[in-house]
mmCIF file of C-alpha atoms in Angstrom:
data_model
loop_
_atom_site.group_PDB
_atom_site.id
_atom_site.type_symbol
_atom_site.label_atom_id
_atom_site.label_comp_id
_atom_site.label_asym_id
_atom_site.label_seq_id
_atom_site.Cartn_x
_atom_site.Cartn_y
_atom_site.Cartn_z
ATOM 1 C CA ARG A 1 -1.583 -27.045 -9.485
ATOM 2 C CA GLU A 2 -1.383 -23.362 -7.328
ATOM 3 C CA ALA A 3 -2.369 -22.186 -4.240
ATOM 4 C CA VAL A 4 -1.855 -19.110 -2.783
ATOM 5 C CA ALA A 5 -2.052 -18.559 1.234
ATOM 6 C CA SER A 6 -1.547 -15.341 3.282
ATOM 7 C CA ALA A 7 -0.711 -14.478 7.018
ATOM 8 C CA ALA A 8 -1.861 -11.097 8.585
ATOM 9 C CA LEU A 9 0.447 -9.517 10.620
ATOM 10 C CA ARG A 10 -0.533 -6.648 12.701
ATOM 11 C CA ILE A 11 2.728 -4.541 14.013
ATOM 12 C CA ARG A 12 2.774 -0.992 15.847
ATOM 13 C CA PRO A 13 3.242 1.187 12.725
ATOM 14 C CA GLU A 14 6.501 2.376 13.687
ATOM 15 C CA VAL A 15 7.712 -1.024 14.598
ATOM 16 C CA LEU A 16 6.401 -2.045 11.137
ATOM 17 C CA ASP A 17 8.267 1.137 9.317
ATOM 18 C CA ALA A 18 11.374 0.028 10.826
ATOM 19 C CA LEU A 19 10.298 -3.577 9.134
ATOM 20 C CA LEU A 20 10.088 -2.119 6.048
ATOM 21 C CA ALA A 21 13.204 0.062 5.837
ATOM 22 C CA GLY A 22 15.805 -3.210 7.297
ATOM 23 C CA ASN A 23 16.032 -1.700 10.069
ATOM 24 C CA LEU A 24 15.312 -4.102 13.098
ATOM 25 C CA PRO A 25 18.205 -5.265 16.048
ATOM 26 C CA LYS A 26 18.692 -8.890 14.169
ATOM 27 C CA GLY A 27 19.011 -7.671 11.123
ATOM 28 C CA ASP A 28 16.503 -8.051 7.017
ATOM 29 C CA ALA A 29 13.376 -9.112 8.907
ATOM 30 C CA LEU A 30 11.625 -9.831 5.761
ATOM 31 C CA SER A 31 14.658 -11.703 3.872
ATOM 32 C CA THR A 32 15.076 -14.228 6.137
ATOM 33 C CA ALA A 33 11.346 -14.706 6.923
ATOM 34 C CA ARG A 34 11.343 -14.896 2.521
ATOM 35 C CA ILE A 35 13.481 -17.520 3.013
ATOM 36 C CA ALA A 36 12.232 -19.552 6.141
ATOM 37 C CA GLY A 37 8.248 -19.257 4.063
ATOM 38 C CA ILE A 38 10.073 -21.300 1.435
ATOM 39 C CA GLN A 39 12.129 -23.650 3.455
ATOM 40 C CA ALA A 40 8.665 -24.473 5.511
ATOM 41 C CA ALA A 41 6.447 -24.767 2.114
ATOM 42 C CA LYS A 42 9.108 -27.052 0.923
ATOM 43 C CA ARG A 43 9.612 -29.221 4.485
ATOM 44 C CA THR A 44 5.489 -28.959 4.811
ATOM 45 C CA PRO A 45 5.100 -33.070 5.524
ATOM 46 C CA GLU A 46 7.562 -32.943 8.144
ATOM 47 C CA TRP A 47 5.425 -30.418 9.681
ATOM 48 C CA ILE A 48 1.577 -32.161 8.722
ATOM 49 C CA PRO A 49 0.736 -35.344 9.352
ATOM 50 C CA MET A 50 -0.425 -37.295 6.706
ATOM 51 C CA CYS A 51 0.809 -34.122 3.937
ATOM 52 C CA HIS A 52 2.361 -35.615 0.780
ATOM 53 C CA VAL A 53 5.556 -35.215 -0.274
ATOM 54 C CA LEU A 54 5.281 -33.057 -3.251
ATOM 55 C CA PRO A 55 8.047 -32.075 -5.727
ATOM 56 C CA LEU A 56 7.778 -27.908 -5.781
ATOM 57 C CA ASP A 57 8.063 -26.334 -8.771
ATOM 58 C CA HIS A 58 7.686 -22.694 -7.332
ATOM 59 C CA VAL A 59 7.614 -20.917 -3.924
ATOM 60 C CA GLY A 60 7.391 -17.589 -3.423
ATOM 61 C CA ILE A 61 6.615 -15.320 -0.773
ATOM 62 C CA GLU A 62 5.818 -11.597 -1.013
ATOM 63 C CA PHE A 63 4.737 -8.657 1.704
ATOM 64 C CA THR A 64 2.822 -6.088 1.545
ATOM 65 C CA ARG A 65 1.787 -3.153 3.354
ATOM 66 C CA ALA A 66 -1.453 -3.480 3.267
ATOM 67 C CA SER A 67 -2.337 -0.344 6.234
ATOM 68 C CA GLU A 68 -0.393 1.484 8.742
ATOM 69 C CA GLY A 69 0.061 -1.318 10.859
ATOM 70 C CA LEU A 70 -0.582 -4.013 8.790
ATOM 71 C CA ILE A 71 1.634 -6.233 7.115
ATOM 72 C CA VAL A 72 0.615 -9.057 4.504
ATOM 73 C CA VAL A 73 2.750 -12.117 3.517
ATOM 74 C CA SER A 74 1.381 -14.376 0.770
ATOM 75 C CA CYS A 75 2.541 -16.944 0.098
ATOM 76 C CA THR A 76 2.495 -19.270 -4.070
ATOM 77 C CA ALA A 77 3.524 -22.781 -4.636
ATOM 78 C CA ARG A 78 3.328 -24.251 -7.695
ATOM 79 C CA ALA A 79 3.575 -27.995 -8.210
ATOM 80 C CA THR A 80 2.708 -30.832 -11.103
ATOM 81 C CA ALA A 81 1.477 -33.057 -8.847
ATOM 82 C CA ARG A 82 -1.450 -35.378 -8.645
ATOM 83 C CA THR A 83 -2.987 -33.531 -5.370
ATOM 84 C CA GLY A 84 -2.857 -29.985 -4.609
ATOM 85 C CA VAL A 85 -0.451 -27.776 -2.397
ATOM 86 C CA GLU A 86 -3.037 -25.691 -0.595
ATOM 87 C CA MET A 87 -0.856 -27.059 2.680
ATOM 88 C CA GLU A 88 2.638 -25.955 0.888
ATOM 89 C CA ALA A 89 1.367 -22.263 0.592
ATOM 90 C CA LEU A 90 -0.027 -22.657 4.023
ATOM 91 C CA THR A 91 3.043 -23.600 5.684
ATOM 92 C CA GLY A 92 4.878 -21.253 4.325
ATOM 93 C CA ALA A 93 3.028 -18.435 4.984
ATOM 94 C CA ALA A 94 2.215 -19.326 8.474
ATOM 95 C CA ALA A 95 5.991 -19.470 8.737
ATOM 96 C CA ALA A 96 7.460 -16.646 7.424
ATOM 97 C CA ALA A 97 4.637 -15.080 9.611
ATOM 98 C CA LEU A 98 6.437 -16.730 12.684
ATOM 99 C CA THR A 99 9.864 -15.878 11.007
ATOM 100 C CA ILE A 100 9.111 -11.625 11.151
ATOM 101 C CA TYR A 101 7.110 -12.121 15.105
ATOM 102 C CA ASP A 102 10.858 -13.734 16.190
ATOM 103 C CA MET A 103 13.036 -10.473 14.515
ATOM 104 C CA ILE A 104 10.341 -7.782 15.780
ATOM 105 C CA LYS A 105 9.598 -8.971 19.251
ATOM 106 C CA SER A 106 12.044 -7.399 20.931
ATOM 107 C CA ALA A 107 10.615 -4.021 19.450
ATOM 108 C CA ASP A 108 6.501 -5.447 19.630
ATOM 109 C CA LYS A 109 5.361 -7.939 22.144
ATOM 110 C CA SER A 110 1.977 -6.474 20.666
ATOM 111 C CA VAL A 111 2.116 -8.346 17.363
ATOM 112 C CA GLU A 112 -1.193 -10.283 16.321
ATOM 113 C CA ILE A 113 -0.884 -12.889 13.738
ATOM 114 C CA GLY A 114 -3.925 -13.510 11.664
ATOM 115 C CA PRO A 115 -5.936 -14.538 10.033
ATOM 116 C CA ILE A 116 -4.239 -17.722 7.868
ATOM 117 C CA ARG A 117 -6.249 -18.328 5.278
ATOM 118 C CA LEU A 118 -6.146 -19.822 1.715
ATOM 119 C CA GLU A 119 -6.864 -17.392 -0.622
ATOM 120 C CA ARG A 120 -7.339 -19.168 -4.060
ATOM 121 C CA LYS A 121 -6.180 -22.731 -5.637
ATOM 122 C CA SER A 122 -6.351 -24.150 -8.990
ATOM 123 C CA GLY A 123 -7.068 -27.702 -10.524
ATOM 124 C CA GLY A 124 -7.518 -30.841 -8.404
ATOM 125 C CA LYS A 125 -10.589 -32.796 -7.869
ATOM 126 C CA SER A 126 -12.535 -30.312 -6.070
ATOM 127 C CA GLY A 127 -11.738 -27.838 -8.883
ATOM 128 C CA ASP A 128 -10.772 -24.165 -8.664
ATOM 129 C CA TYR A 129 -11.418 -22.192 -5.585
ATOM 130 C CA ARG A 130 -10.985 -18.203 -5.243
ATOM 131 C CA ARG A 131 -11.720 -16.734 -1.478
ATOM 132 C CA SER A 132 -14.567 -13.716 -1.306
ATOM 133 C CA PRO A 133 -14.293 -10.833 -1.159
ATOM 134 C CA GLY A 134 -15.001 -10.056 2.422
ATOM 135 C CA THR A 135 -14.660 -13.400 3.597
#
């Protein structure tokens, strides 16, 4: 089973440039956010009550500059399990986005996070899902 979730961050363009260049006062925010997202995905049952404990086979975090003032965090979670990994992917994307906020807030307190959403999933009782463009 696999799920991909995303979190968008709207950041002032000059701060986004500094983020991508690794020139922030707190250091390399993207590497830190990647670690935070992976750790959070692995600990999802500690964040979300009643969520199953899953042995994850893979968690990946990617960052894409979508426009001048927009970066998108994508979290891919994969497991061979009897239940889906949507919550792990969503938790990883959210934690990575929050970590970026924490590391850039001194430069830009106006950062907006959202939407955080499931992009696609495969496997499970409910079948496959892919977000339609524009939704």
